[in-house]
C-alpha cells in the first residue's frame, strides 16, 4: 500500500489514464480483479481490502450484497466493529475511469435511484445508500457535501435498531460519523 497521499493520487490518476489502452492483464478492471482475488484468499483479514478492490472495479452491487449478508447474520456486538471497518475502508476505493463508469454516488446515496433497486430488501437498499454516501464523502480531494454527511448518519441510524446486537455500535457511528465526514477525519469505531 502506498502511504504517501500525493503519490497514491498520481498512481491512481495514471492507472485511470492508461487503462483504456492497456494490454491484457493491465487494465483497471484486471488490476482490481487480481488484487481482489489476492485479498480474498487471506480470509477475514483481507475482507476489507477485497471489498475495496471490488468497489474500485465499479461493482458496488457485490459489495452491497456482501455487507448486507454480513449485517443480517446473527453475529455478536464485536462483529459490528469489523463490519463498520470493512464498510468505511471499502468506501475509500478510487473511482473507476470515467469511460468505464458513470458517477451516480450522490443520487444513489440520496435515494433517487431506489426504484432501480425495488427488488432488494429495505436493509440492502439502506446499505447501498450508505456505501455510496461514504464513497462520496471519502473522496480525498473533495470538500464533503453536507447532504452526504447527513445521509451517512441517517442510514446508520436506520440500521442501528434493526440488528439484534449491533445497536450500540451502529448508534454511536450514526452520531459520530457525520461530524467526522464533515471534518475529513477518520471514522471512529467503538468496540475496536
CSV table of C-alpha atoms in Angstrom, one decimal:
chain,number,residue,atom,x,y,z
A,1,UNK,CA,0.0,0.0,0.0
A,2,UNK,CA,1.3,3.5,-0.9
A,3,UNK,CA,1.1,5.7,2.2
A,4,UNK,CA,2.0,9.0,0.6
A,5,UNK,CA,-1.3,10.7,-0.4
A,6,UNK,CA,0.2,12.6,-3.3
A,7,UNK,CA,2.0,9.6,-4.8
A,8,UNK,CA,-1.1,7.5,-4.4
A,9,UNK,CA,-3.2,10.1,-6.2
A,10,UNK,CA,-0.7,10.2,-9.0
A,11,UNK,CA,-0.6,6.4,-9.4
A,12,UNK,CA,-4.4,6.2,-9.4
A,13,UNK,CA,-4.6,9.0,-12.0
A,14,UNK,CA,-2.1,7.3,-14.2
A,15,UNK,CA,-3.8,3.9,-13.9
A,16,UNK,CA,-7.1,5.6,-15.0
A,17,UNK,CA,-5.4,7.4,-17.8
A,18,UNK,CA,-3.7,4.4,-19.3
A,19,UNK,CA,-6.5,1.9,-18.6
A,20,UNK,CA,-8.4,2.1,-21.9
A,21,UNK,CA,-5.3,1.2,-24.0
A,22,UNK,CA,-3.6,-1.2,-21.6
A,23,UNK,CA,-2.7,-4.6,-22.8
A,24,UNK,CA,-4.3,-7.8,-21.3
A,25,UNK,CA,-3.8,-8.1,-17.6
A,26,UNK,CA,-3.0,-4.4,-17.1
A,27,UNK,CA,-6.4,-2.7,-17.4
A,28,UNK,CA,-8.1,-1.0,-14.5
A,29,UNK,CA,-10.5,-4.0,-14.2
A,30,UNK,CA,-7.7,-6.6,-14.5
A,31,UNK,CA,-5.6,-4.9,-11.8
A,32,UNK,CA,-8.5,-4.7,-9.3
A,33,UNK,CA,-9.7,-8.2,-10.1
A,34,UNK,CA,-6.2,-9.5,-9.3
A,35,UNK,CA,-6.0,-7.5,-6.1
A,36,UNK,CA,-9.5,-8.6,-5.0
A,37,UNK,CA,-8.7,-12.3,-5.5
A,38,UNK,CA,-5.4,-11.9,-3.7
A,39,UNK,CA,-7.0,-10.3,-0.6
A,40,UNK,CA,-10.0,-12.6,-0.7
A,41,UNK,CA,-7.6,-15.6,-0.3
A,42,UNK,CA,-6.4,-14.1,3.0
A,43,UNK,CA,-9.8,-14.7,4.6
A,44,UNK,CA,-11.3,-12.3,7.1
A,45,UNK,CA,-8.0,-10.3,7.4
A,46,UNK,CA,-8.3,-9.5,3.7
A,47,UNK,CA,-12.0,-8.9,3.6
A,48,UNK,CA,-11.9,-5.1,3.7
A,49,UNK,CA,-9.2,-4.9,1.0
A,50,UNK,CA,-11.2,-7.3,-1.2
A,51,UNK,CA,-14.3,-5.2,-0.8
A,52,UNK,CA,-12.3,-2.1,-1.6
A,53,UNK,CA,-11.0,-3.5,-4.9
A,54,UNK,CA,-14.4,-4.8,-5.8
A,55,UNK,CA,-15.8,-1.3,-5.4
A,56,UNK,CA,-12.8,0.2,-7.3
A,57,UNK,CA,-13.8,-2.0,-10.2
A,58,UNK,CA,-17.2,-0.4,-10.1
A,59,UNK,CA,-19.0,-3.5,-8.7
A,60,UNK,CA,-21.0,-1.8,-5.9
A,61,UNK,CA,-23.7,-4.5,-6.1
A,62,UNK,CA,-21.4,-7.2,-5.0
A,63,UNK,CA,-20.0,-5.1,-2.1
A,64,UNK,CA,-23.6,-4.2,-1.0
A,65,UNK,CA,-24.7,-7.8,-1.2
A,66,UNK,CA,-21.7,-9.0,0.9
A,67,UNK,CA,-22.1,-6.2,3.5
A,68,UNK,CA,-25.8,-6.9,3.7
A,69,UNK,CA,-25.3,-10.7,4.2
A,70,UNK,CA,-22.8,-9.9,7.0
A,71,UNK,CA,-25.3,-7.4,8.6
A,72,UNK,CA,-28.1,-9.9,8.5
A,73,UNK,CA,-26.0,-12.7,10.2
A,74,UNK,CA,-26.6,-13.2,13.9
A,75,UNK,CA,-23.1,-12.2,15.0
A,76,UNK,CA,-22.3,-10.6,18.3
A,77,UNK,CA,-21.6,-6.9,19.0
A,78,UNK,CA,-17.8,-7.4,18.4
A,79,UNK,CA,-18.6,-8.2,14.7
A,80,UNK,CA,-20.2,-4.8,14.3
A,81,UNK,CA,-16.8,-3.1,14.6
A,82,UNK,CA,-15.4,-5.4,11.8
A,83,UNK,CA,-18.5,-4.7,9.7
A,84,UNK,CA,-18.0,-0.9,10.1
A,85,UNK,CA,-14.3,-1.2,9.4
A,86,UNK,CA,-15.0,-3.1,6.1
A,87,UNK,CA,-17.7,-0.6,5.1
A,88,UNK,CA,-15.6,2.5,5.7
A,89,UNK,CA,-12.4,1.0,4.2
A,90,UNK,CA,-14.3,-0.2,1.1
A,91,UNK,CA,-15.6,3.3,0.6
A,92,UNK,CA,-12.1,4.7,0.2
A,93,UNK,CA,-11.9,2.9,-3.1
A,94,UNK,CA,-10.8,5.0,-6.0
A,95,UNK,CA,-13.5,5.5,-8.6
A,96,UNK,CA,-13.2,3.7,-12.0
A,97,UNK,CA,-12.1,5.5,-15.1
A,98,UNK,CA,-14.8,7.9,-16.4
A,99,UNK,CA,-15.1,6.0,-19.7
A,100,UNK,CA,-16.0,2.8,-17.8
A,101,UNK,CA,-18.3,4.2,-15.2
A,102,UNK,CA,-20.9,6.9,-14.5
A,103,UNK,CA,-20.6,8.6,-11.2
A,104,UNK,CA,-24.1,8.4,-9.6
A,105,UNK,CA,-22.9,8.1,-6.0
A,106,UNK,CA,-24.7,11.2,-4.8
A,107,UNK,CA,-28.0,10.3,-6.5
A,108,UNK,CA,-27.9,6.7,-5.1
A,109,UNK,CA,-27.0,7.9,-1.6
A,110,UNK,CA,-29.9,10.3,-1.6
A,111,UNK,CA,-32.3,7.6,-2.7
A,112,UNK,CA,-33.0,9.0,-6.2
A,113,UNK,CA,-32.4,5.5,-7.7
A,114,UNK,CA,-34.2,3.4,-5.1
A,115,UNK,CA,-36.7,2.4,-7.7
A,116,UNK,CA,-33.9,0.7,-9.6
A,117,UNK,CA,-33.4,-1.5,-6.6
A,118,UNK,CA,-37.0,-2.1,-5.8
A,119,UNK,CA,-36.5,-5.9,-5.7
A,120,UNK,CA,-34.0,-5.6,-2.8
A,121,UNK,CA,-35.0,-5.7,0.8
A,122,UNK,CA,-35.0,-2.3,2.6
A,123,UNK,CA,-31.9,-3.3,4.6
A,124,UNK,CA,-30.0,-3.9,1.4
A,125,UNK,CA,-31.2,-0.6,-0.2
A,126,UNK,CA,-30.1,1.2,3.0
A,127,UNK,CA,-26.6,-0.4,2.9
A,128,UNK,CA,-26.4,0.6,-0.8
A,129,UNK,CA,-27.3,4.2,0.0
A,130,UNK,CA,-24.8,4.2,3.0
A,131,UNK,CA,-22.0,2.8,0.9
A,132,UNK,CA,-22.5,5.3,-1.8
A,133,UNK,CA,-22.7,8.2,0.6
A,134,UNK,CA,-19.5,7.1,2.3
A,135,UNK,CA,-17.8,6.6,-1.0
A,136,UNK,CA,-18.7,10.1,-2.0
A,137,UNK,CA,-17.5,11.7,1.3
A,138,UNK,CA,-14.3,9.7,1.3
A,139,UNK,CA,-13.0,11.4,-1.9
A,140,UNK,CA,-9.6,12.5,-0.7
A,141,UNK,CA,-9.5,15.9,-2.5
A,142,UNK,CA,-13.1,17.0,-2.4
A,143,UNK,CA,-15.0,19.1,0.1
A,144,UNK,CA,-17.5,16.9,1.9
A,145,UNK,CA,-21.1,17.6,0.8
A,146,UNK,CA,-23.4,18.3,3.8
A,147,UNK,CA,-26.2,16.2,2.4
A,148,UNK,CA,-23.9,13.2,2.0
A,149,UNK,CA,-22.6,13.6,5.6
A,150,UNK,CA,-26.2,13.8,6.8
A,151,UNK,CA,-27.1,10.7,4.8
A,152,UNK,CA,-24.3,8.7,6.4
A,153,UNK,CA,-25.8,9.4,9.9
A,154,UNK,CA,-29.4,8.7,8.7
A,155,UNK,CA,-28.6,5.4,7.1
A,156,UNK,CA,-26.6,4.2,10.1
A,157,UNK,CA,-29.4,5.4,12.4
A,158,UNK,CA,-31.9,3.3,10.4
A,159,UNK,CA,-29.7,0.2,10.6
A,160,UNK,CA,-28.9,0.5,14.3
A,161,UNK,CA,-32.2,-0.8,15.8
A,162,UNK,CA,-32.5,-3.5,13.0
A,163,UNK,CA,-29.7,-5.7,14.2
A,164,UNK,CA,-30.2,-7.7,17.5
A,165,UNK,CA,-26.8,-7.0,18.9
A,166,UNK,CA,-25.1,-4.2,16.9
A,167,UNK,CA,-27.5,-1.4,18.1
A,168,UNK,CA,-25.0,0.4,20.4
A,169,UNK,CA,-22.0,0.3,18.0
A,170,UNK,CA,-24.1,1.4,15.0
A,171,UNK,CA,-25.9,4.1,17.0
A,172,UNK,CA,-22.5,5.5,18.1
A,173,UNK,CA,-21.4,5.5,14.5
A,174,UNK,CA,-24.6,7.3,13.4
A,175,UNK,CA,-23.8,10.1,15.9
A,176,UNK,CA,-20.0,10.4,15.2
A,177,UNK,CA,-19.5,9.6,11.5
A,178,UNK,CA,-21.3,12.6,10.0
A,179,UNK,CA,-19.2,15.0,12.0
A,180,UNK,CA,-16.0,13.1,11.1
A,181,UNK,CA,-17.0,13.2,7.4
A,182,UNK,CA,-17.6,17.0,7.6
A,183,UNK,CA,-14.1,17.5,9.1
A,184,UNK,CA,-12.4,14.9,6.8
A,185,UNK,CA,-11.3,12.9,9.9
A,186,UNK,CA,-11.1,9.1,10.3
A,187,UNK,CA,-14.4,7.5,11.2
A,188,UNK,CA,-14.3,6.4,14.8
A,189,UNK,CA,-15.4,2.8,15.5
A,190,UNK,CA,-16.4,1.8,19.1
A,191,UNK,CA,-15.6,-1.7,20.1
A,192,UNK,CA,-12.3,-2.0,18.4
